[in-house]
mmCIF file of C-alpha atoms in Angstrom:
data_model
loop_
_atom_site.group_PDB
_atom_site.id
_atom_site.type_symbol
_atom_site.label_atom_id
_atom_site.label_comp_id
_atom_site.label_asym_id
_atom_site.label_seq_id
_atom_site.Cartn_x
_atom_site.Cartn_y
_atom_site.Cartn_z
ATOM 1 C CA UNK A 246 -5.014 -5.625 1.885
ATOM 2 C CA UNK A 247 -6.613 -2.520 3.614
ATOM 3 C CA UNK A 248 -7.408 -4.264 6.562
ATOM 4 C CA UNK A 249 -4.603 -6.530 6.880
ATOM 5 C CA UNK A 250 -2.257 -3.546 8.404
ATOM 6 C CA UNK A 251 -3.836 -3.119 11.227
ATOM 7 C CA UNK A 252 -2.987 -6.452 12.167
ATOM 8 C CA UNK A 253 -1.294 -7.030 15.516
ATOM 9 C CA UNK A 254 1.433 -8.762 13.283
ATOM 10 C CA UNK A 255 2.724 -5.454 11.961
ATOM 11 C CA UNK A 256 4.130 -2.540 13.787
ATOM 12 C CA UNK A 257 6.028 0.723 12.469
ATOM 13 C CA UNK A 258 4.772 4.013 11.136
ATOM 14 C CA UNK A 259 2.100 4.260 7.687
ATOM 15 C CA UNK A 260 3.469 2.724 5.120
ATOM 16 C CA UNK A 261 6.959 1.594 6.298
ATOM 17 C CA UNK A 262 5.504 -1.471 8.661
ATOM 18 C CA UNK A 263 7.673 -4.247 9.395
ATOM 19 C CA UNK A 264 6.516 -8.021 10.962
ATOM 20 C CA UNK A 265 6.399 -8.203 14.624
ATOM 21 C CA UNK A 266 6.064 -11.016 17.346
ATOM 22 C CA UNK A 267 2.656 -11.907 18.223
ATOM 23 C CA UNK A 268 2.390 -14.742 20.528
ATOM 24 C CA UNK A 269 -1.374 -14.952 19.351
ATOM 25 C CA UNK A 270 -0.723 -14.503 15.972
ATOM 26 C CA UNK A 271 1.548 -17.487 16.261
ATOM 27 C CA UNK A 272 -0.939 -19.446 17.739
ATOM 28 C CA UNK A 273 -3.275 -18.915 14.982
ATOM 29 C CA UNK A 274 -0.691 -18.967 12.011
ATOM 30 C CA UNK A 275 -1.551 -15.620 11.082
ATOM 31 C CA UNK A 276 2.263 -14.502 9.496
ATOM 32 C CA UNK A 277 1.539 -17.602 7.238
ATOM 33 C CA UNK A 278 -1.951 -16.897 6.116
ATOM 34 C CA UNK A 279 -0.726 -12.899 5.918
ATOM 35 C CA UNK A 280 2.158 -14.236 3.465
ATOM 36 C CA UNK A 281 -0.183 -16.469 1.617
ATOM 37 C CA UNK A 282 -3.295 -13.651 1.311
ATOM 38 C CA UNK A 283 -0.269 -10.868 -0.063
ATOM 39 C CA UNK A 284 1.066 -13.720 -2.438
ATOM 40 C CA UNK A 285 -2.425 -14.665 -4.287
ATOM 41 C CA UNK A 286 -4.269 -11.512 -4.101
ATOM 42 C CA UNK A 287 -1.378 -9.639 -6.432
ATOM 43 C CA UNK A 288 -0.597 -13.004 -8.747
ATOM 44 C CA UNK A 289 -4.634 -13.232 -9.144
ATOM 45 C CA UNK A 290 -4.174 -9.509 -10.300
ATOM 46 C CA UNK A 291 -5.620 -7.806 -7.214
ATOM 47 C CA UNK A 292 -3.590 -5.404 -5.155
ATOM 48 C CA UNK A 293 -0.233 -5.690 -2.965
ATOM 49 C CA UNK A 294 -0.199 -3.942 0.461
ATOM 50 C CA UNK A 295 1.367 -1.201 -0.054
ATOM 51 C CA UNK A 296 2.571 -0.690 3.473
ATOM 52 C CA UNK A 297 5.781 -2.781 4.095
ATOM 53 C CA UNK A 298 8.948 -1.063 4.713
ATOM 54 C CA UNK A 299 10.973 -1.115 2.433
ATOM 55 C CA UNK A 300 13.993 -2.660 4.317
ATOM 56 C CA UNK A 301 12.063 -5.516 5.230
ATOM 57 C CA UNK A 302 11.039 -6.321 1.545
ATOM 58 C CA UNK A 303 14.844 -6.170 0.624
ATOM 59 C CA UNK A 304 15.490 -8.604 3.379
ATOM 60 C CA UNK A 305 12.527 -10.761 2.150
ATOM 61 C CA UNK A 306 14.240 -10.323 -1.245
ATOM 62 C CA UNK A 307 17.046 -11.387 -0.295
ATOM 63 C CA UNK A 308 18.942 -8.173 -0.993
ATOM 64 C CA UNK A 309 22.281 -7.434 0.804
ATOM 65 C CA UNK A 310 21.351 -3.632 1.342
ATOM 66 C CA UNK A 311 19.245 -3.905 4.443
ATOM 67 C CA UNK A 312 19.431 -0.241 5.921
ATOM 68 C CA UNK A 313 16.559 0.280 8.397
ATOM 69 C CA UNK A 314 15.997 3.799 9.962
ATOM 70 C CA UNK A 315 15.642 5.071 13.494
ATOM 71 C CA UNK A 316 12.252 6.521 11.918
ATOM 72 C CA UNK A 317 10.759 2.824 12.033
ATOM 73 C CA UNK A 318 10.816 2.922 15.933
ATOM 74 C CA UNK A 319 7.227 3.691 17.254
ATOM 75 C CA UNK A 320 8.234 2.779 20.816
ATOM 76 C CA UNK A 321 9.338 6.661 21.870
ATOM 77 C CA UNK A 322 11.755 5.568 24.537
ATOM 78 C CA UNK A 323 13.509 3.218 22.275
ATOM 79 C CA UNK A 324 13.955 6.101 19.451
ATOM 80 C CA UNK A 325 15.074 8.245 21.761
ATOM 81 C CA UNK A 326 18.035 6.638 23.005
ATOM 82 C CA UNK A 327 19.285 5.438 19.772
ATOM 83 C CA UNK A 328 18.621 9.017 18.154
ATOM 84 C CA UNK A 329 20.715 10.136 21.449
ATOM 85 C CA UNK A 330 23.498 7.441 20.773
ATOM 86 C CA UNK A 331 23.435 8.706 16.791
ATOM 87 C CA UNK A 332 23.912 12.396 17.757
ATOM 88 C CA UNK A 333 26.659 11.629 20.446
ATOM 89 C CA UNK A 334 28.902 14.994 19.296
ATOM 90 C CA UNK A 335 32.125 13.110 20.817
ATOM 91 C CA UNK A 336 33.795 9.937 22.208
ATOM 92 C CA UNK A 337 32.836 10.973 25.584
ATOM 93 C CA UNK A 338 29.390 11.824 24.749
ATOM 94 C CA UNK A 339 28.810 8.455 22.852
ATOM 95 C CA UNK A 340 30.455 6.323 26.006
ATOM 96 C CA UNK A 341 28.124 8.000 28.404
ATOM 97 C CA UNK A 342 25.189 7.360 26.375
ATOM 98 C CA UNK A 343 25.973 3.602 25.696
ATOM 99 C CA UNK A 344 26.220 3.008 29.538
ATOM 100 C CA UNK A 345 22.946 4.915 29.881
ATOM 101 C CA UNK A 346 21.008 2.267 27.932
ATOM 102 C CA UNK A 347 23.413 -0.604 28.630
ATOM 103 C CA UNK A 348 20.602 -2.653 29.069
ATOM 104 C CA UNK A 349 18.341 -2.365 26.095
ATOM 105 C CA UNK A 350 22.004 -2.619 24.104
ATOM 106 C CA UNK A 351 22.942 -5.574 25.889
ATOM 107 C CA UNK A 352 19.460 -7.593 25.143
ATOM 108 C CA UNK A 353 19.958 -6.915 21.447
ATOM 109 C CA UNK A 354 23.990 -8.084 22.104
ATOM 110 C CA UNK A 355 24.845 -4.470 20.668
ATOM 111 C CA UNK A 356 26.638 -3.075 23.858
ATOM 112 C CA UNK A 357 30.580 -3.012 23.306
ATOM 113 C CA UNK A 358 33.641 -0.979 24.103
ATOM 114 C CA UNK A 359 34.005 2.060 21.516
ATOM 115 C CA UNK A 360 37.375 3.832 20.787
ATOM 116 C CA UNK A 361 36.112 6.326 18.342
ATOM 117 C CA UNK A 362 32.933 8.283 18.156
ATOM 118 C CA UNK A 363 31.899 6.992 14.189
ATOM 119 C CA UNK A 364 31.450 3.815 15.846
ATOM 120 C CA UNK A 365 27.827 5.109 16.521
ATOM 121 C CA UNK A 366 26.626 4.380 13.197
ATOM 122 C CA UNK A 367 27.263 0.288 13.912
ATOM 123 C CA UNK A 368 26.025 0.505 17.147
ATOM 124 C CA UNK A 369 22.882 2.258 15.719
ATOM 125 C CA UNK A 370 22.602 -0.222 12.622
ATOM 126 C CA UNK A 371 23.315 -3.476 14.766
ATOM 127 C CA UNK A 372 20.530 -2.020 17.346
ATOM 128 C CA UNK A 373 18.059 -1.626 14.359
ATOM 129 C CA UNK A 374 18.577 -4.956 12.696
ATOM 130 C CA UNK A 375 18.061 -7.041 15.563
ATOM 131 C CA UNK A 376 14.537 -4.620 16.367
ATOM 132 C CA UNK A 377 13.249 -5.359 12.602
ATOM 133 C CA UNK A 378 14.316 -8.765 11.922
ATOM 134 C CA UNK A 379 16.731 -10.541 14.243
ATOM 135 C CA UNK A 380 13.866 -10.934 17.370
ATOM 136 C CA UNK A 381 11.190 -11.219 14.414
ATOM 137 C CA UNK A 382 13.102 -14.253 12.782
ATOM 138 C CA UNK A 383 10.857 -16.744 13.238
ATOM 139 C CA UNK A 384 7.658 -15.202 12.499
ATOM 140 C CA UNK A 385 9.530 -13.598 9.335
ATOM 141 C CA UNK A 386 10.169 -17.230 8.146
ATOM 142 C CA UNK A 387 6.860 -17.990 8.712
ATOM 143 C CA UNK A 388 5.380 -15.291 6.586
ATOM 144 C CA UNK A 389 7.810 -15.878 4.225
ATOM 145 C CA UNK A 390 6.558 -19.532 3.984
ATOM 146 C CA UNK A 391 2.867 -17.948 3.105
ATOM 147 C CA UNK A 392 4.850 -15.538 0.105
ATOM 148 C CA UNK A 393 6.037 -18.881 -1.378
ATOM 149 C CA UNK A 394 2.190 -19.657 -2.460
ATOM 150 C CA UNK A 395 2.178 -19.914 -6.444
ATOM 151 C CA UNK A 396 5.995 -19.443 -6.301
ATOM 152 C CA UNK A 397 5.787 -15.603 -5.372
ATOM 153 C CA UNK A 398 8.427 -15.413 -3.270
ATOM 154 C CA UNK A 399 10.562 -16.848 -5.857
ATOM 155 C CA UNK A 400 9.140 -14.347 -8.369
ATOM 156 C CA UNK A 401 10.578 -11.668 -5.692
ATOM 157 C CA UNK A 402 13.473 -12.819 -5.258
ATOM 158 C CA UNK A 403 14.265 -12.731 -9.023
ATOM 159 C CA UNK A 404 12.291 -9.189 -10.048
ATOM 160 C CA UNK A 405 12.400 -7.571 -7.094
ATOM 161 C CA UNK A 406 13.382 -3.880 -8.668
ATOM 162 C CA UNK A 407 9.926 -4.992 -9.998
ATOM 163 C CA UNK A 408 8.111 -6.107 -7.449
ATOM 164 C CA UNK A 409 9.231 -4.197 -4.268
ATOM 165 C CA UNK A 410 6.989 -1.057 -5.396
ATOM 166 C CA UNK A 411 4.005 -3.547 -5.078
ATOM 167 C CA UNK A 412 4.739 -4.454 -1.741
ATOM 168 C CA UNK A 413 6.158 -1.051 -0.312
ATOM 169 C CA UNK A 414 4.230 2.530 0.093
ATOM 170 C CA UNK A 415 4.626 4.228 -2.838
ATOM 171 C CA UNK A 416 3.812 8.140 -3.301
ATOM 172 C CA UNK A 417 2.205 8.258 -6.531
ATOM 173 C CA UNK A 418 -1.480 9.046 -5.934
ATOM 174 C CA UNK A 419 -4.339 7.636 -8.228
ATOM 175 C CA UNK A 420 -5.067 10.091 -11.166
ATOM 176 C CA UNK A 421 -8.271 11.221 -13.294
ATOM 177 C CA UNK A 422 -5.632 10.439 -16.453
ATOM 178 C CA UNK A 423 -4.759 7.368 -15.013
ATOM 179 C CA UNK A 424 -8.781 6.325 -14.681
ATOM 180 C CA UNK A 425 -9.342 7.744 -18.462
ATOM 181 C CA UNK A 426 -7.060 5.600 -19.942
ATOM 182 C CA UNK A 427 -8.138 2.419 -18.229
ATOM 183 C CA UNK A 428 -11.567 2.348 -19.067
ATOM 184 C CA UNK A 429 -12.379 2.005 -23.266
ATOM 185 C CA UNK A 430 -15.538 3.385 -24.057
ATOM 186 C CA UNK A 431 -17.900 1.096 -26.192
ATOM 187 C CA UNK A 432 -19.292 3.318 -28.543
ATOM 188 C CA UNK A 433 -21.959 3.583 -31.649
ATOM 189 C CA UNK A 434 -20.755 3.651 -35.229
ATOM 190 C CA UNK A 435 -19.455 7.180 -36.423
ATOM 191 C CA UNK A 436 -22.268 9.572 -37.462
ATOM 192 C CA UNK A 437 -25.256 8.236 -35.308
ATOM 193 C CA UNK A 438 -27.263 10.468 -33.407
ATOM 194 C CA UNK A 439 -26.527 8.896 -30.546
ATOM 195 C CA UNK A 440 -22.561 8.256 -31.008
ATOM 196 C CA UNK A 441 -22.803 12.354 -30.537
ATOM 197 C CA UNK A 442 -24.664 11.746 -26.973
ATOM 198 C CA UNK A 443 -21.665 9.260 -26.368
ATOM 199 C CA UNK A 444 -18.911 11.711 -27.165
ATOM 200 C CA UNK A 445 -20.649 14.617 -25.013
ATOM 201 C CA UNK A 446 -20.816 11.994 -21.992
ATOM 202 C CA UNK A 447 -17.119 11.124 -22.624
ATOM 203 C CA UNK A 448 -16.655 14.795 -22.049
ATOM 204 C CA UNK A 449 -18.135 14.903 -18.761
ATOM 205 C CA UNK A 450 -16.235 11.895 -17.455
ATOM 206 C CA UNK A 451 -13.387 13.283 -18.395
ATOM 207 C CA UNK A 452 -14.547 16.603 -16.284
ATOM 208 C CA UNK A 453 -15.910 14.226 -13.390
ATOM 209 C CA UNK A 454 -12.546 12.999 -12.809
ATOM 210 C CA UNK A 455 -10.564 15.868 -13.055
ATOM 211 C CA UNK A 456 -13.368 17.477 -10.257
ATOM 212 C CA UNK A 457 -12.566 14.014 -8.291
ATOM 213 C CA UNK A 458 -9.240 14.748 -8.759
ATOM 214 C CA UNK A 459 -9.221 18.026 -7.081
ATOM 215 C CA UNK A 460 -11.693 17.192 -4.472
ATOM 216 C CA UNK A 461 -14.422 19.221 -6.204
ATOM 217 C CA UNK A 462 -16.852 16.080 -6.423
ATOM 218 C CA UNK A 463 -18.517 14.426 -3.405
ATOM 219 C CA UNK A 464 -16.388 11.198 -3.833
ATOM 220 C CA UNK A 465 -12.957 11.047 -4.916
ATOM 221 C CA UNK A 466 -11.207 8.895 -7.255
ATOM 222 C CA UNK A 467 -10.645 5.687 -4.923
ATOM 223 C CA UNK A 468 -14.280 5.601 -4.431
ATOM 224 C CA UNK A 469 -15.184 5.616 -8.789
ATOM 225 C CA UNK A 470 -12.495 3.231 -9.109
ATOM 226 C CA UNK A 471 -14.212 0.745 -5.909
ATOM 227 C CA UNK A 472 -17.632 1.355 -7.326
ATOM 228 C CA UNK A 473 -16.690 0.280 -11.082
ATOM 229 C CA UNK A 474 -14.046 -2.566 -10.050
ATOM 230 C CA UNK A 475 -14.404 -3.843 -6.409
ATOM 231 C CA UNK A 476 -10.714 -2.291 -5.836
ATOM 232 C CA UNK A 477 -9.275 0.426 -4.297
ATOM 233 C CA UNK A 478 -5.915 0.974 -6.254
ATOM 234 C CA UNK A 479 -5.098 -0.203 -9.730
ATOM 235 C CA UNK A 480 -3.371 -3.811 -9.158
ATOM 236 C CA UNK A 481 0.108 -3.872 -11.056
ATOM 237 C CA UNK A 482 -0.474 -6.767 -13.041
ATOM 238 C CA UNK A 483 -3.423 -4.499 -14.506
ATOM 239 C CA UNK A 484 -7.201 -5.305 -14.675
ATOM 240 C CA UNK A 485 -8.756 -8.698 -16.095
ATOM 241 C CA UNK A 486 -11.202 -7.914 -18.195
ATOM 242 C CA UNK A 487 -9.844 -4.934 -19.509
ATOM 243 C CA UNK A 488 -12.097 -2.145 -17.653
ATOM 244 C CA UNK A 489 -14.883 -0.807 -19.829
ATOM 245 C CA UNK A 490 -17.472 2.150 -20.364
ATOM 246 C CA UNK A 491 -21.153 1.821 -21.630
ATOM 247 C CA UNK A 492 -23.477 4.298 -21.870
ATOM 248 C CA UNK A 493 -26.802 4.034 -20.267
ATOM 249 C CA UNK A 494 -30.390 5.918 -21.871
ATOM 250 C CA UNK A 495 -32.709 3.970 -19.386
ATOM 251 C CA UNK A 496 -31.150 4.827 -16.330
ATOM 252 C CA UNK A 497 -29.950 8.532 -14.583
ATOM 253 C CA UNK A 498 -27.528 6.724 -12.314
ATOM 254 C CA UNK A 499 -23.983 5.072 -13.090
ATOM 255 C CA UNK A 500 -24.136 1.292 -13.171
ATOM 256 C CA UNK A 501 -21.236 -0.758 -12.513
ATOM 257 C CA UNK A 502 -20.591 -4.524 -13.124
ATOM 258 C CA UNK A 503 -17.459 -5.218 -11.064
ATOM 259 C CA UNK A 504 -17.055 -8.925 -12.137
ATOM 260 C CA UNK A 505 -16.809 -7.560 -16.035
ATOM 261 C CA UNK A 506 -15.612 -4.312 -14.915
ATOM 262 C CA UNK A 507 -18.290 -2.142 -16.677
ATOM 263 C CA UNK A 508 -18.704 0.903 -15.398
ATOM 264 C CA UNK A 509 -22.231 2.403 -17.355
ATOM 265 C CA UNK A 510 -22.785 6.407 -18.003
ATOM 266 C CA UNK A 511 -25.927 7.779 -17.966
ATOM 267 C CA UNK A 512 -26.928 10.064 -21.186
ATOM 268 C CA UNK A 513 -27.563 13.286 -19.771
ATOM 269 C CA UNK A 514 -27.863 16.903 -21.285
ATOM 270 C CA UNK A 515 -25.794 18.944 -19.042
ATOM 271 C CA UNK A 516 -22.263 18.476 -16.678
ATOM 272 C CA UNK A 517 -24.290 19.596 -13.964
ATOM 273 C CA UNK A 518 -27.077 16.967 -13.882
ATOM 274 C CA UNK A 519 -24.307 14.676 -14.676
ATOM 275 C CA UNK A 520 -21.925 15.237 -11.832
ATOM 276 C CA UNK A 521 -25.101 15.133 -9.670
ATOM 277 C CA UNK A 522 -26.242 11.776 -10.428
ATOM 278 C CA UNK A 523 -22.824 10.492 -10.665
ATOM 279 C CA UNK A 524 -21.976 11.626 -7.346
ATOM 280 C CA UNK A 525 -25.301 10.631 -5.933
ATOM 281 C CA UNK A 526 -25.317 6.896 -7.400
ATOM 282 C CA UNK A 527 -21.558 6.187 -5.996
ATOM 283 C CA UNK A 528 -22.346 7.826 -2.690
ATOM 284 C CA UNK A 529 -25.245 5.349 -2.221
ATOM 285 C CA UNK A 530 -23.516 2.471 -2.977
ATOM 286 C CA UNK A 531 -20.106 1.865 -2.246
ATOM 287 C CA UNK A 532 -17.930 -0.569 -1.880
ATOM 288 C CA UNK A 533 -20.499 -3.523 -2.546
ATOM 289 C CA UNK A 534 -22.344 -2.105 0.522
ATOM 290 C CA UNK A 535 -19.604 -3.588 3.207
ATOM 291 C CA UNK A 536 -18.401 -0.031 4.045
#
C-alpha cells in the first residue's frame, strides 16, 4: 500500500490522489491488479491505502455527492485558470476569462455562453469532473473491476460511511494508547517474583511509547508497530492473532514474531537500559530487513 502511490496510475496531491491515464499502465493491467491488491490486502485484514481522494471513493461508491476541488489539480497552469474563472468578481470578468482558456474548456466540452456571473461554479464543477473521472473512465472501470475481488466493491458500495475512511487519508495519527491497548501482556500468576519484573517492564513500555510518541525515542511508533507486526498502520478489520506481549530473561533485545504477532520485552532493571536496548534492537532490524 506504501508503495503503490507512487504509481504512475495516480496523480493529485498526498493523500487526496485520484486514477489517471497511463497508456503503460494499460498495457500492463496495472488499474486492475491496483484494484485487486487494495481489495485483498484490507479483506485479509492488512491495510487500505489511505491516499485516495475522497471524491473519487464516493464515485467508486456510487455516491451522488461527487464534489472534487480545484486543490486536486497538480498541473499549475490548469489550477490557475480555473481558480481565475472561480474568482471572476463580475459577468464581464468571468466572460473574459472563459475566452482566455476557450480551449482547455472546449476539450473538456465545458465552454458555453454565460448570462450571469454564479454560473462559474458549473463551469468550475463540470471542468473538474471531466479532469477526475470523465477522461479517466475507462481506466476507473478497470480498477474498479480489480475492487470487485472477494466482493469488495460490493461491500463498498453498501458500507461505505464505513469503508471510505479505509480507503481515504485520514488525520488521526497512530498513538502510544492506541499501541497499549492492542498488545495483551502474557503474564505470571499474581504474587511471583517474577510477575513483579513483568509489571515494572509493563511500566516502561508504557513510558517507551509515550517517548515514541513525542519523538523522544530513536524510532517512532510506525517503526514498533512494523517491527512487532510486519505493518505500518493498524488495519481496520483489526489484527489476526490478537497482538501479544512476552517478556524475555534470556535476551536484552526486543524480539518480535510478526506471523503470531509477539512482540517480546526484555527484563531489565532500569527505563534507561530499557529504552536503550529497545531502541537499539528496532533500529537494527526493521521492517523484515527490506528497508
Amino acid at each position: 500500500m506504501k508503495l503503490l502511490k507512487d504509481r504512475p496510475i495516480f496523480d493529485g496531491p498526498e493523500g487526496h490522489k485520484f486514477l489517471v491515464f497511463n497508456a503503460n499502465a494499460v498495457r500492463e493491467d496495472e488499474y486492475f491488479l491496483a484494484g485487486k491488491m487494495v481489495a485483498v490486502s484490507i479483506v485479509h485484514g492488512g491495510p487500505g491505502p489511505h491516499f485516495l481522494s475522497e471524491g473519487l471513493v464516493q464515485y467508486l461508491a456510487g455516491q451522488p455527492s461527487f464534489k472534487p476541488s480545484v486543490n486536486l489539480i497538480t498541473d499549475d497552469e490548469i489550477g490557475k485558470a480555473l481558480r481565475e474563472i472561480e474568482y471572476a468578481a463580475s459577468l464581464d470578468d468571468l466572460r473574459d476569462s472563459i475566452l482566455r482558456h476557450s480551449t482547455m474548456l472546449q476539450t473538456a466540452g465545458c465552454l458555453r455562453h454565460v448570462a450571469a456571473v454564479e454560473q462559474k461554479k458549473e463551469i468550475v464543477a463540470d471542468y473538474l469532473h471531466w479532469h477526475v473521472i470523465d477522461r479517466n473512465s475507462s481506466v476507473i472501470d478497470r480498477f474498479k473491476d480489480g475492487l470487485s475481488a472477494l466482493e469488495f466493491l460490493g461491500a463498498l458500495k453498501q458500507h461505505p460511511a464505513l469503508l471510505t475512511p479505509v480507503l481515504c487519508h485520514v488525520d488521526k495519527k497512530l498513538t502510544g494508547l492506541d499501541l497499549e491497548r492492542v498488545f495483551k501482556p502474557d503474564l505470571s500468576p499474581s504474587g511471583s517474583n517474577r510477575r513483579l519484573k513483568e509489571n515494572q517492564t509493563l511500566a516502561y513500555w508504557a513510558d517507551y511509547l509515550l517517548d515514541c510518541e513525542e519523538g523522544e525515542a530513536a524510532v517512532c511508533l510506525e517503526d514498533v508497530l512494523m517491527f512487532s507486526t510486519g505493518l505500518r498502520s493498524l488495519p481496520p478489520a483489526g489484527l489476526d492473532p490478537l497482538p501479544q506481549l512476552e517478556f524475555l530473561d534470556n535476551s536484552p533485545f526486543p524480539i518480535a514474531n510478526t506471523c503470531g504477532n509477539v512482540l517480546k520485552l526484555p527484563l531489565l532493571d532500569s527505563y534507561g537500559v530499557f529504552k536503550t536496548q529497545m531502541d537499539f534492537g528496532m533500529q537494527n532490524s526493521p521492517g523484515f530487513g527490506c528497508f
